[in-house]
mmCIF file of C-alpha atoms (C1' of nucleotides) in Angstrom:
data_model
loop_
_atom_site.group_PDB
_atom_site.id
_atom_site.type_symbol
_atom_site.label_atom_id
_atom_site.label_comp_id
_atom_site.label_asym_id
_atom_site.label_seq_id
_atom_site.Cartn_x
_atom_site.Cartn_y
_atom_site.Cartn_z
ATOM 1 C CA MET T 122 -11.476 99.946 52.447
ATOM 2 C CA THR T 123 -13.681 97.475 52.088
ATOM 3 C CA THR T 124 -17.025 99.053 53.497
ATOM 4 C CA GLN T 125 -15.850 102.646 53.450
ATOM 5 C CA LEU T 126 -18.775 105.269 52.001
ATOM 6 C CA ASN T 127 -17.774 106.275 48.930
ATOM 7 C CA ILE T 128 -20.017 109.780 48.293
ATOM 8 C CA ILE T 129 -20.247 112.165 51.073
ATOM 9 C CA ASN T 130 -23.302 114.193 51.138
ATOM 10 C CA GLN T 131 -24.013 116.512 53.334
ATOM 11 C CA ALA T 132 -25.589 114.330 56.191
ATOM 12 C CA ASN T 133 -22.398 111.751 56.164
ATOM 13 C CA GLY T 134 -20.518 114.996 56.290
ATOM 14 C CA ASP T 135 -22.437 116.127 59.397
ATOM 15 C CA LYS T 136 -22.064 112.690 60.955
ATOM 16 C CA LEU T 137 -18.563 112.898 60.302
ATOM 17 C CA GLN T 138 -17.719 116.251 61.934
ATOM 18 C CA ARG T 139 -19.746 115.250 65.328
ATOM 19 C CA PHE T 140 -17.796 112.758 65.078
ATOM 20 C CA ILE T 141 -14.947 114.630 65.082
ATOM 21 C CA GLU T 142 -15.992 116.900 67.747
ATOM 22 C CA GLU T 143 -16.281 114.128 70.118
ATOM 23 C CA ILE T 144 -13.175 113.303 70.238
ATOM 24 C CA GLU T 145 -11.571 116.536 69.862
ATOM 25 C CA ARG T 146 -13.968 117.308 73.615
ATOM 26 C CA LEU T 147 -13.016 114.085 75.064
ATOM 27 C CA GLU T 148 -8.861 114.815 74.358
ATOM 28 C CA ARG T 149 -9.525 118.438 75.945
ATOM 29 C CA GLU T 150 -10.926 116.249 79.168
ATOM 30 C CA LYS T 151 -7.986 114.323 78.947
ATOM 31 C CA SER T 152 -6.017 116.872 78.886
ATOM 32 C CA ASP T 153 -7.712 118.783 81.844
ATOM 33 C CA ILE T 154 -6.425 115.250 84.338
ATOM 34 C CA SER T 155 -3.263 115.919 83.030
ATOM 35 C CA GLU T 156 -3.284 118.948 84.313
ATOM 36 C CA GLN T 157 -5.211 118.026 87.467
ATOM 37 C CA ILE T 158 -2.502 115.259 88.527
ATOM 38 C CA ARG T 159 0.141 117.950 87.275
ATOM 39 C CA GLU T 160 -1.142 119.892 90.246
ATOM 40 C CA VAL T 161 -1.054 117.072 92.943
ATOM 41 C CA PHE T 162 1.728 116.702 92.525
ATOM 42 C CA LYS T 163 3.508 120.989 93.016
ATOM 43 C CA VAL T 164 1.528 121.347 95.562
ATOM 44 C CA ALA T 165 2.590 117.696 97.271
ATOM 45 C CA LYS T 166 6.369 118.524 96.225
ATOM 46 C CA SER T 167 5.224 122.077 98.697
ATOM 47 C CA ASP T 168 3.875 119.696 101.181
ATOM 48 C CA GLY T 169 8.238 118.398 101.303
ATOM 49 C CA TYR T 170 7.026 114.973 98.903
ATOM 50 C CA ASP T 171 9.774 114.726 96.519
ATOM 51 C CA PRO T 172 7.921 114.187 93.176
ATOM 52 C CA LYS T 173 10.467 111.590 91.675
ATOM 53 C CA ILE T 174 9.961 108.822 94.461
ATOM 54 C CA MET T 175 6.235 109.313 94.925
ATOM 55 C CA ARG T 176 6.956 108.893 90.935
ATOM 56 C CA MET T 177 8.172 105.147 91.783
ATOM 57 C CA ILE T 178 5.439 104.283 94.580
ATOM 58 C CA ILE T 179 2.921 104.867 91.582
ATOM 59 C CA ARG T 180 4.740 102.992 89.077
ATOM 60 C CA ASP T 181 5.001 100.124 91.461
ATOM 61 C CA ARG T 182 2.050 100.182 92.322
ATOM 62 C CA LYS T 183 0.208 99.574 88.911
ATOM 63 C CA LYS T 184 2.815 96.589 89.060
ATOM 64 C CA ARG T 185 1.303 93.317 89.248
ATOM 65 C CA PRO T 186 2.901 91.218 93.147
ATOM 66 C CA HIS T 187 4.613 88.656 91.336
ATOM 67 C CA GLU T 188 5.966 91.056 88.566
ATOM 68 C CA LEU T 189 7.888 93.198 90.801
ATOM 69 C CA GLU T 190 9.298 91.158 93.143
ATOM 70 C CA GLU T 191 10.337 89.118 89.786
ATOM 71 C CA GLU T 192 12.273 92.123 88.804
ATOM 72 C CA GLU T 193 13.264 93.138 92.304
ATOM 73 C CA MET T 194 15.693 89.742 92.333
ATOM 74 C CA LEU T 195 16.489 90.457 88.945
ATOM 75 C CA LEU T 196 18.383 93.837 89.528
ATOM 76 C CA GLU T 197 19.848 92.092 91.848
ATOM 77 C CA THR T 198 21.409 89.182 90.204
ATOM 78 C CA TYR T 199 22.823 92.543 87.539
ATOM 79 C CA LYS T 200 24.304 94.709 90.619
ATOM 80 C CA LYS T 201 25.628 91.636 91.855
ATOM 81 C CA ALA T 202 27.137 90.039 88.893
ATOM 82 C CA LEU T 203 28.421 93.692 88.133
ATOM 83 C CA ASN T 204 29.193 94.135 91.315
ATOM 84 C CA MET T 205 27.706 96.374 92.471
ATOM 85 C CA MET A 148 15.477 120.439 98.267
ATOM 86 C CA THR A 149 13.801 123.824 99.934
ATOM 87 C CA THR A 150 11.883 122.384 102.580
ATOM 88 C CA GLN A 151 11.622 117.947 102.936
ATOM 89 C CA LEU A 152 10.346 115.982 105.212
ATOM 90 C CA ASN A 153 12.670 113.374 105.955
ATOM 91 C CA ILE A 154 10.669 112.075 109.255
ATOM 92 C CA ILE A 155 7.317 110.836 108.023
ATOM 93 C CA ASN A 156 4.821 110.625 111.072
ATOM 94 C CA GLN A 157 1.580 109.015 111.041
ATOM 95 C CA ALA A 158 -0.236 112.874 109.727
ATOM 96 C CA ASN A 159 2.498 112.640 106.898
ATOM 97 C CA GLY A 160 2.216 109.303 105.655
ATOM 98 C CA ASP A 161 -1.981 109.718 105.778
ATOM 99 C CA LYS A 162 -0.947 112.887 103.462
ATOM 100 C CA LEU A 163 1.060 111.552 101.523
ATOM 101 C CA GLN A 164 -1.626 108.704 100.773
ATOM 102 C CA ARG A 165 -3.999 110.938 99.995
ATOM 103 C CA PHE A 166 -1.925 112.514 97.247
ATOM 104 C CA ILE A 167 -0.776 108.972 95.928
ATOM 105 C CA GLU A 168 -4.043 107.816 95.721
ATOM 106 C CA GLU A 169 -5.604 110.619 94.209
ATOM 107 C CA ILE A 170 -3.207 110.808 91.567
ATOM 108 C CA GLU A 171 -3.663 107.001 90.775
ATOM 109 C CA ARG A 172 -7.575 108.031 90.869
ATOM 110 C CA LEU A 173 -7.015 110.919 87.975
ATOM 111 C CA GLU A 174 -5.124 108.465 85.346
ATOM 112 C CA ARG A 175 -8.047 106.189 86.196
ATOM 113 C CA GLU A 176 -10.487 108.504 84.727
ATOM 114 C CA LYS A 177 -7.701 109.773 82.311
ATOM 115 C CA SER A 178 -7.234 105.650 81.477
ATOM 116 C CA ASP A 179 -11.586 105.911 80.572
ATOM 117 C CA ILE A 180 -11.556 108.614 78.420
ATOM 118 C CA SER A 181 -8.769 106.762 76.535
ATOM 119 C CA GLU A 182 -11.322 104.033 76.692
ATOM 120 C CA GLN A 183 -13.870 106.391 75.194
ATOM 121 C CA ILE A 184 -12.139 107.641 72.480
ATOM 122 C CA ARG A 185 -10.894 104.628 70.679
ATOM 123 C CA GLU A 186 -15.187 104.132 71.234
ATOM 124 C CA VAL A 187 -15.735 106.634 69.699
ATOM 125 C CA PHE A 188 -13.156 105.530 67.396
ATOM 126 C CA LYS A 189 -14.723 102.040 66.664
ATOM 127 C CA VAL A 190 -18.261 102.978 66.874
ATOM 128 C CA ALA A 191 -17.408 105.899 63.405
ATOM 129 C CA LYS A 192 -15.341 103.117 61.888
ATOM 130 C CA SER A 193 -18.246 100.442 61.660
ATOM 131 C CA ASP A 194 -20.257 103.901 59.697
ATOM 132 C CA GLY A 195 -17.908 103.801 56.737
ATOM 133 C CA TYR A 196 -15.496 106.242 58.124
ATOM 134 C CA ASP A 197 -11.858 105.807 58.387
ATOM 135 C CA PRO A 198 -10.306 106.148 61.263
ATOM 136 C CA LYS A 199 -7.179 106.367 60.026
ATOM 137 C CA ILE A 200 -8.867 110.124 57.764
ATOM 138 C CA MET A 201 -10.126 111.092 61.259
ATOM 139 C CA ARG A 202 -6.812 111.499 62.894
ATOM 140 C CA MET A 203 -5.362 113.394 60.417
ATOM 141 C CA ILE A 204 -7.837 115.141 60.381
ATOM 142 C CA ILE A 205 -7.572 115.683 64.665
ATOM 143 C CA ARG A 206 -4.418 116.528 64.100
ATOM 144 C CA ASP A 207 -4.381 118.809 61.773
ATOM 145 C CA ARG A 208 -6.653 120.742 63.838
ATOM 146 C CA LYS A 209 -4.599 120.289 66.729
ATOM 147 C CA LYS A 210 -1.406 122.333 64.529
ATOM 148 C CA ARG A 211 -3.198 125.522 64.019
ATOM 149 C CA PRO A 212 -2.509 127.682 66.579
ATOM 150 C CA HIS A 213 0.189 129.588 65.286
ATOM 151 C CA GLU A 214 3.785 130.906 66.237
ATOM 152 C CA LEU A 215 4.406 134.647 67.281
ATOM 153 C CA GLU A 216 4.145 136.981 63.700
ATOM 154 C CA GLU A 217 7.380 138.207 65.255
ATOM 155 C CA GLU A 218 8.914 135.728 65.346
ATOM 156 C CA GLU A 219 7.922 135.178 61.738
ATOM 157 C CA MET A 220 10.082 137.772 60.738
ATOM 158 C CA LEU A 221 13.206 137.060 62.776
ATOM 159 C CA LEU A 222 12.608 133.844 61.564
ATOM 160 C CA GLU A 223 12.441 135.208 57.940
ATOM 161 C CA THR A 224 15.159 137.286 58.349
ATOM 162 C CA TYR A 225 17.585 134.922 59.289
ATOM 163 C CA LYS A 226 16.475 132.690 56.324
ATOM 164 C CA LYS A 227 16.573 134.791 53.520
ATOM 165 C CA ALA A 228 20.294 134.807 55.258
ATOM 166 C CA LEU A 229 20.580 131.319 54.565
ATOM 167 C CA ASN A 230 18.987 131.691 51.200
ATOM 168 C CA MET A 231 16.911 129.645 51.843
ATOM 169 C CA MET X 240 9.821 85.995 77.210
ATOM 170 C CA THR X 241 11.296 84.130 75.506
ATOM 171 C CA THR X 242 14.713 82.951 76.300
ATOM 172 C CA GLN X 243 15.013 84.895 79.977
ATOM 173 C CA LEU X 244 18.336 84.532 81.270
ATOM 174 C CA ASN X 245 17.330 83.655 84.740
ATOM 175 C CA ILE X 246 20.853 82.639 86.180
ATOM 176 C CA ILE X 247 24.341 84.544 85.463
ATOM 177 C CA ASN X 248 27.302 82.275 85.594
ATOM 178 C CA GLN X 249 31.237 83.359 85.843
ATOM 179 C CA ALA X 250 31.082 84.373 81.972
ATOM 180 C CA ASN X 251 26.964 85.574 81.658
ATOM 181 C CA GLY X 252 28.342 88.389 84.361
ATOM 182 C CA ASP X 253 31.870 88.752 82.213
ATOM 183 C CA LYS X 254 29.144 89.462 79.592
ATOM 184 C CA LEU X 255 26.670 91.308 81.004
ATOM 185 C CA GLN X 256 29.283 93.810 82.425
ATOM 186 C CA ARG X 257 30.870 94.461 79.215
ATOM 187 C CA PHE X 258 27.151 95.815 77.517
ATOM 188 C CA ILE X 259 26.944 97.791 79.809
ATOM 189 C CA GLU X 260 30.070 99.694 79.446
ATOM 190 C CA GLU X 261 29.960 99.803 75.791
ATOM 191 C CA ILE X 262 26.209 101.980 76.682
ATOM 192 C CA GLU X 263 27.792 103.219 79.217
ATOM 193 C CA ARG X 264 30.969 104.749 77.191
ATOM 194 C CA LEU X 265 28.374 105.545 73.869
ATOM 195 C CA GLU X 266 27.136 107.929 75.948
ATOM 196 C CA ARG X 267 29.860 109.330 77.100
ATOM 197 C CA GLU X 268 30.740 109.993 73.780
ATOM 198 C CA LYS X 269 26.515 111.390 72.980
ATOM 199 C CA SER X 270 27.598 114.132 76.480
ATOM 200 C CA ASP X 271 31.164 114.855 73.885
ATOM 201 C CA ILE X 272 29.351 115.999 70.774
ATOM 202 C CA SER X 273 26.356 117.352 73.702
ATOM 203 C CA GLU X 274 29.366 120.099 74.927
ATOM 204 C CA GLN X 275 30.289 120.635 71.756
ATOM 205 C CA ILE X 276 27.680 121.711 70.409
ATOM 206 C CA ARG X 277 26.615 124.574 73.693
ATOM 207 C CA GLU X 278 30.395 125.324 72.709
ATOM 208 C CA VAL X 279 29.012 126.182 68.981
ATOM 209 C CA PHE X 280 25.743 127.972 70.273
ATOM 210 C CA LYS X 281 28.509 129.934 72.035
ATOM 211 C CA VAL X 282 30.326 131.498 70.171
ATOM 212 C CA ALA X 283 28.189 131.446 67.546
ATOM 213 C CA LYS X 284 26.291 134.538 70.175
ATOM 214 C CA SER X 285 29.583 135.859 70.721
ATOM 215 C CA ASP X 286 29.385 136.362 66.727
ATOM 216 C CA GLY X 287 26.285 137.742 67.323
ATOM 217 C CA TYR X 288 23.896 135.835 66.909
ATOM 218 C CA ASP X 289 20.700 134.845 68.569
ATOM 219 C CA PRO X 290 21.218 130.645 69.916
ATOM 220 C CA LYS X 291 16.950 130.732 69.892
ATOM 221 C CA ILE X 292 16.952 131.962 65.964
ATOM 222 C CA MET X 293 18.931 129.649 65.312
ATOM 223 C CA ARG X 294 17.772 126.737 66.707
ATOM 224 C CA MET X 295 14.303 127.338 64.795
ATOM 225 C CA ILE X 296 15.835 127.738 61.630
ATOM 226 C CA ILE X 297 17.489 124.177 62.799
ATOM 227 C CA ARG X 298 13.877 122.679 64.273
ATOM 228 C CA ASP X 299 12.680 124.763 60.439
ATOM 229 C CA ARG X 300 14.916 123.210 58.161
ATOM 230 C CA LYS X 301 14.503 119.347 60.399
ATOM 231 C CA LYS X 302 10.615 119.134 59.520
ATOM 232 C CA ARG X 303 10.502 121.106 55.973
ATOM 233 C CA PRO X 304 10.913 117.423 54.328
ATOM 234 C CA HIS X 305 8.174 115.651 56.728
ATOM 235 C CA GLU X 306 5.946 118.900 56.995
ATOM 236 C CA LEU X 307 5.622 119.260 52.543
ATOM 237 C CA GLU X 308 4.896 115.806 52.907
ATOM 238 C CA GLU X 309 2.395 115.571 54.806
ATOM 239 C CA GLU X 310 0.614 118.649 53.224
ATOM 240 C CA GLU X 311 -0.218 117.215 50.264
ATOM 241 C CA MET X 312 -1.411 114.478 52.156
ATOM 242 C CA LEU X 313 -3.182 116.298 54.765
ATOM 243 C CA LEU X 314 -5.299 117.893 50.854
ATOM 244 C CA GLU X 315 -6.050 114.506 49.100
ATOM 245 C CA THR X 316 -7.519 113.328 52.523
ATOM 246 C CA TYR X 317 -9.631 116.255 53.306
ATOM 247 C CA LYS X 318 -10.988 116.038 49.523
ATOM 248 C CA LYS X 319 -11.836 112.966 50.443
ATOM 249 C CA ALA X 320 -13.911 113.367 53.366
ATOM 250 C CA LEU X 321 -15.277 116.644 51.122
ATOM 251 C CA ASN X 322 -16.509 114.096 48.332
ATOM 252 C CA MET X 323 -14.459 116.549 45.792
ATOM 253 C CA MET D 213 18.688 142.323 72.154
ATOM 254 C CA THR D 214 21.414 144.247 72.956
ATOM 255 C CA THR D 215 24.632 143.186 70.726
ATOM 256 C CA GLN D 216 22.609 141.607 67.766
ATOM 257 C CA LEU D 217 22.820 142.704 64.531
ATOM 258 C CA ASN D 218 20.979 144.436 62.802
ATOM 259 C CA ILE D 219 22.329 144.328 59.900
ATOM 260 C CA ILE D 220 23.559 141.142 57.316
ATOM 261 C CA ASN D 221 25.169 140.569 54.754
ATOM 262 C CA GLN D 222 26.396 137.726 52.758
ATOM 263 C CA ALA D 223 29.502 137.590 54.871
ATOM 264 C CA ASN D 224 27.152 137.634 57.916
ATOM 265 C CA GLY D 225 25.422 135.273 55.897
ATOM 266 C CA ASP D 226 28.228 132.398 55.311
ATOM 267 C CA LYS D 227 28.769 132.490 58.710
ATOM 268 C CA LEU D 228 25.992 131.945 60.010
ATOM 269 C CA GLN D 229 24.828 128.773 57.916
ATOM 270 C CA ARG D 230 28.132 127.242 59.113
ATOM 271 C CA PHE D 231 27.333 127.431 62.329
ATOM 272 C CA ILE D 232 24.159 125.732 61.656
ATOM 273 C CA GLU D 233 25.755 123.340 59.335
ATOM 274 C CA GLU D 234 28.254 122.465 62.055
ATOM 275 C CA ILE D 235 25.368 122.056 64.593
ATOM 276 C CA GLU D 236 23.179 119.595 62.540
ATOM 277 C CA ARG D 237 26.231 117.903 61.508
ATOM 278 C CA LEU D 238 27.141 117.619 65.493
ATOM 279 C CA GLU D 239 23.577 116.606 65.843
ATOM 280 C CA ARG D 240 23.987 113.588 62.742
ATOM 281 C CA GLU D 241 26.963 111.877 65.066
ATOM 282 C CA LYS D 242 24.500 111.983 67.656
ATOM 283 C CA SER D 243 21.824 110.493 66.123
ATOM 284 C CA ASP D 244 24.280 108.186 65.079
ATOM 285 C CA ILE D 245 25.598 107.054 69.103
ATOM 286 C CA SER D 246 21.994 107.104 69.377
ATOM 287 C CA GLU D 247 21.123 104.274 67.653
ATOM 288 C CA GLN D 248 24.532 102.138 68.444
ATOM 289 C CA ILE D 249 23.291 102.664 71.950
ATOM 290 C CA ARG D 250 19.905 101.165 70.716
ATOM 291 C CA GLU D 251 21.691 98.152 68.951
ATOM 292 C CA VAL D 252 23.259 97.191 71.930
ATOM 293 C CA PHE D 253 20.136 97.542 74.184
ATOM 294 C CA LYS D 254 18.429 95.210 71.272
ATOM 295 C CA VAL D 255 21.943 92.495 70.628
ATOM 296 C CA ALA D 256 21.788 91.621 74.110
ATOM 297 C CA LYS D 257 18.308 91.365 74.784
ATOM 298 C CA SER D 258 18.696 88.759 71.960
ATOM 299 C CA ASP D 259 21.182 86.856 74.975
ATOM 300 C CA GLY D 260 18.672 87.011 77.045
ATOM 301 C CA TYR D 261 19.384 89.761 79.081
ATOM 302 C CA ASP D 262 16.529 92.265 80.234
ATOM 303 C CA PRO D 263 16.731 95.741 78.266
ATOM 304 C CA LYS D 264 14.808 97.162 81.701
ATOM 305 C CA ILE D 265 17.262 96.415 84.045
ATOM 306 C CA MET D 266 19.895 97.488 82.814
ATOM 307 C CA ARG D 267 18.315 100.100 82.260
ATOM 308 C CA MET D 268 17.979 100.392 85.939
ATOM 309 C CA ILE D 269 21.316 99.316 86.539
ATOM 310 C CA ILE D 270 22.989 102.564 84.306
ATOM 311 C CA ARG D 271 20.477 104.731 85.351
ATOM 312 C CA ASP D 272 22.351 103.522 89.483
ATOM 313 C CA ARG D 273 24.876 103.508 88.307
ATOM 314 C CA LYS D 274 24.967 107.109 87.598
ATOM 315 C CA LYS D 275 24.019 108.700 90.159
ATOM 316 C CA ARG D 276 26.061 109.434 93.101
ATOM 317 C CA PRO D 277 26.491 106.582 95.690
ATOM 318 C CA HIS D 278 25.770 108.701 99.096
ATOM 319 C CA GLU D 279 22.878 110.350 95.843
ATOM 320 C CA LEU D 280 21.353 106.624 95.218
ATOM 321 C CA GLU D 281 21.147 105.557 99.395
ATOM 322 C CA GLU D 282 19.294 108.399 100.407
ATOM 323 C CA GLU D 283 17.399 107.638 97.090
ATOM 324 C CA GLU D 284 16.385 104.327 98.529
ATOM 325 C CA MET D 285 16.274 105.065 101.864
ATOM 326 C CA LEU D 286 13.149 107.868 100.676
ATOM 327 C CA LEU D 287 11.715 105.260 99.328
ATOM 328 C CA GLU D 288 11.585 102.807 101.544
ATOM 329 C CA THR D 289 10.177 106.026 104.249
ATOM 330 C CA TYR D 290 7.243 105.697 101.452
ATOM 331 C CA LYS D 291 6.578 102.828 101.130
ATOM 332 C CA LYS D 292 6.493 102.165 105.024
ATOM 333 C CA ALA D 293 4.026 104.849 105.592
ATOM 334 C CA LEU D 294 1.581 103.496 102.645
ATOM 335 C CA ASN D 295 1.788 99.621 103.986
ATOM 336 C CA MET D 296 3.644 98.777 100.820
ATOM 337 C "C1'" DA S 147 -2.997 86.459 63.987
ATOM 338 C "C1'" DC S 148 1.716 88.796 63.450
ATOM 339 C "C1'" DG S 149 4.909 91.792 62.050
ATOM 340 C "C1'" DT S 150 5.426 96.491 61.483
ATOM 341 C "C1'" DT S 151 4.518 101.093 61.839
ATOM 342 C "C1'" DT S 152 2.887 104.528 63.707
ATOM 343 C "C1'" DG S 153 1.402 108.175 68.170
ATOM 344 C "C1'" DC S 154 1.669 109.090 73.148
ATOM 345 C "C1'" DG S 155 3.274 110.455 77.664
ATOM 346 C "C1'" DC S 156 7.338 109.721 80.521
ATOM 347 C "C1'" DT S 157 12.366 110.534 81.765
ATOM 348 C "C1'" DT S 158 15.687 113.292 80.936
ATOM 349 C "C1'" DT S 159 17.971 117.365 79.120
ATOM 350 C "C1'" DA S 160 19.029 121.967 78.114
ATOM 351 C "C1'" DG S 161 17.520 126.893 79.022
ATOM 352 C "C1'" DC S 162 15.825 131.181 81.050
ATOM 353 C "C1'" DG E 233 15.218 125.973 91.031
ATOM 354 C "C1'" DC E 234 11.543 126.057 87.134
ATOM 355 C "C1'" DT E 235 9.865 125.787 82.511
ATOM 356 C "C1'" DA E 236 10.273 124.470 78.056
ATOM 357 C "C1'" DA E 237 12.281 120.777 74.588
ATOM 358 C "C1'" DA E 238 14.144 116.750 72.680
ATOM 359 C "C1'" DG E 239 14.731 111.574 72.926
ATOM 360 C "C1'" DC E 240 13.044 107.355 74.062
ATOM 361 C "C1'" DG E 241 10.662 103.448 75.551
ATOM 362 C "C1'" DC E 242 5.785 101.304 75.009
ATOM 363 C "C1'" DA E 243 1.205 100.220 73.424
ATOM 364 C "C1'" DA E 244 -1.818 100.922 69.669
ATOM 365 C "C1'" DA E 245 -3.450 100.668 65.672
ATOM 366 C "C1'" DC E 246 -2.299 99.438 60.470
ATOM 367 C "C1'" DG E 247 -1.351 96.144 56.843
ATOM 368 C "C1'" DT E 248 -0.556 91.826 55.233
#
DNA sequence: ACGTTTGCGCTTTAGC
DNA sequence: GCTAAAGCGCAAACGT
């Protein structure tokens, strides 16, 4: 609330509109890409690949190696504690 | 579970890799766009526009598209039945 | 990552097991309730009520208070953005 | 649309209302239980247990042994194909 | 800078 | 089995 505009004239209104529309355009691009991702999964599935496993792979690859390793160790520890 | 691949040979492995990398590329694009959106908000803010209000406006404009009229009519019927 | 447990001894393992089993018990309760909800829909349907419409009404009733509030806020928002 | 009621009289309205309110009551119960589950995770976390790993455990335990095994094999296969 | 709150995206679930 | 919706955790964003 420090440097907020108190008076909105025509120029300011137009400027605001441009910002809004730019953001909306970018959000549409994002949606398009999401759609493309879904499409790749779909094609992969029809080729016999399991999307669920693919997601696991992608999730793991996002993690830093050390992070992943630690996570797996902890999982094993817990499983052991539960006699699994 | 129709045509699930059980054996992954070299060709299948390469194909899988291409799918995975394509998805990862698209996800990177998505992140870039999110970053750009954040940037627009930032610029708008430095120009004196309140990001929070901008978000509200954008949300509202997204909601516009309405449900089918017929469904609403039917809904009205039941609402009356409930004295709403 | 503050006080993370790295070593699981007998006592810690038992405690973990109790947490896990408590959660599993609660999840079973949740499933039971979901089942009961499905049953009510089924009975209602056999009495001639359209489940789809019923769901619409329920969704609508859930949104109501929140939406009214939001509309008022939005009015203020637009006034501000348009310098009224 | 076959056996739907076309005429909504008072009795039908009351009946419908009872169905709706019963469902809403059950949904509230469900929410309460969800809240309790979140609470258990929170306590477990403050005791040093990693909620994320706990969730993995719980997810695995829900699966039938054979199902889980097959999944893990497939995951390994994919990882190998990707030189991970 | 920090703790709280909200929006977003993923996961899971339910209906068709 | 597939598509659509809900629930949920997570991360960014707001206010203190």
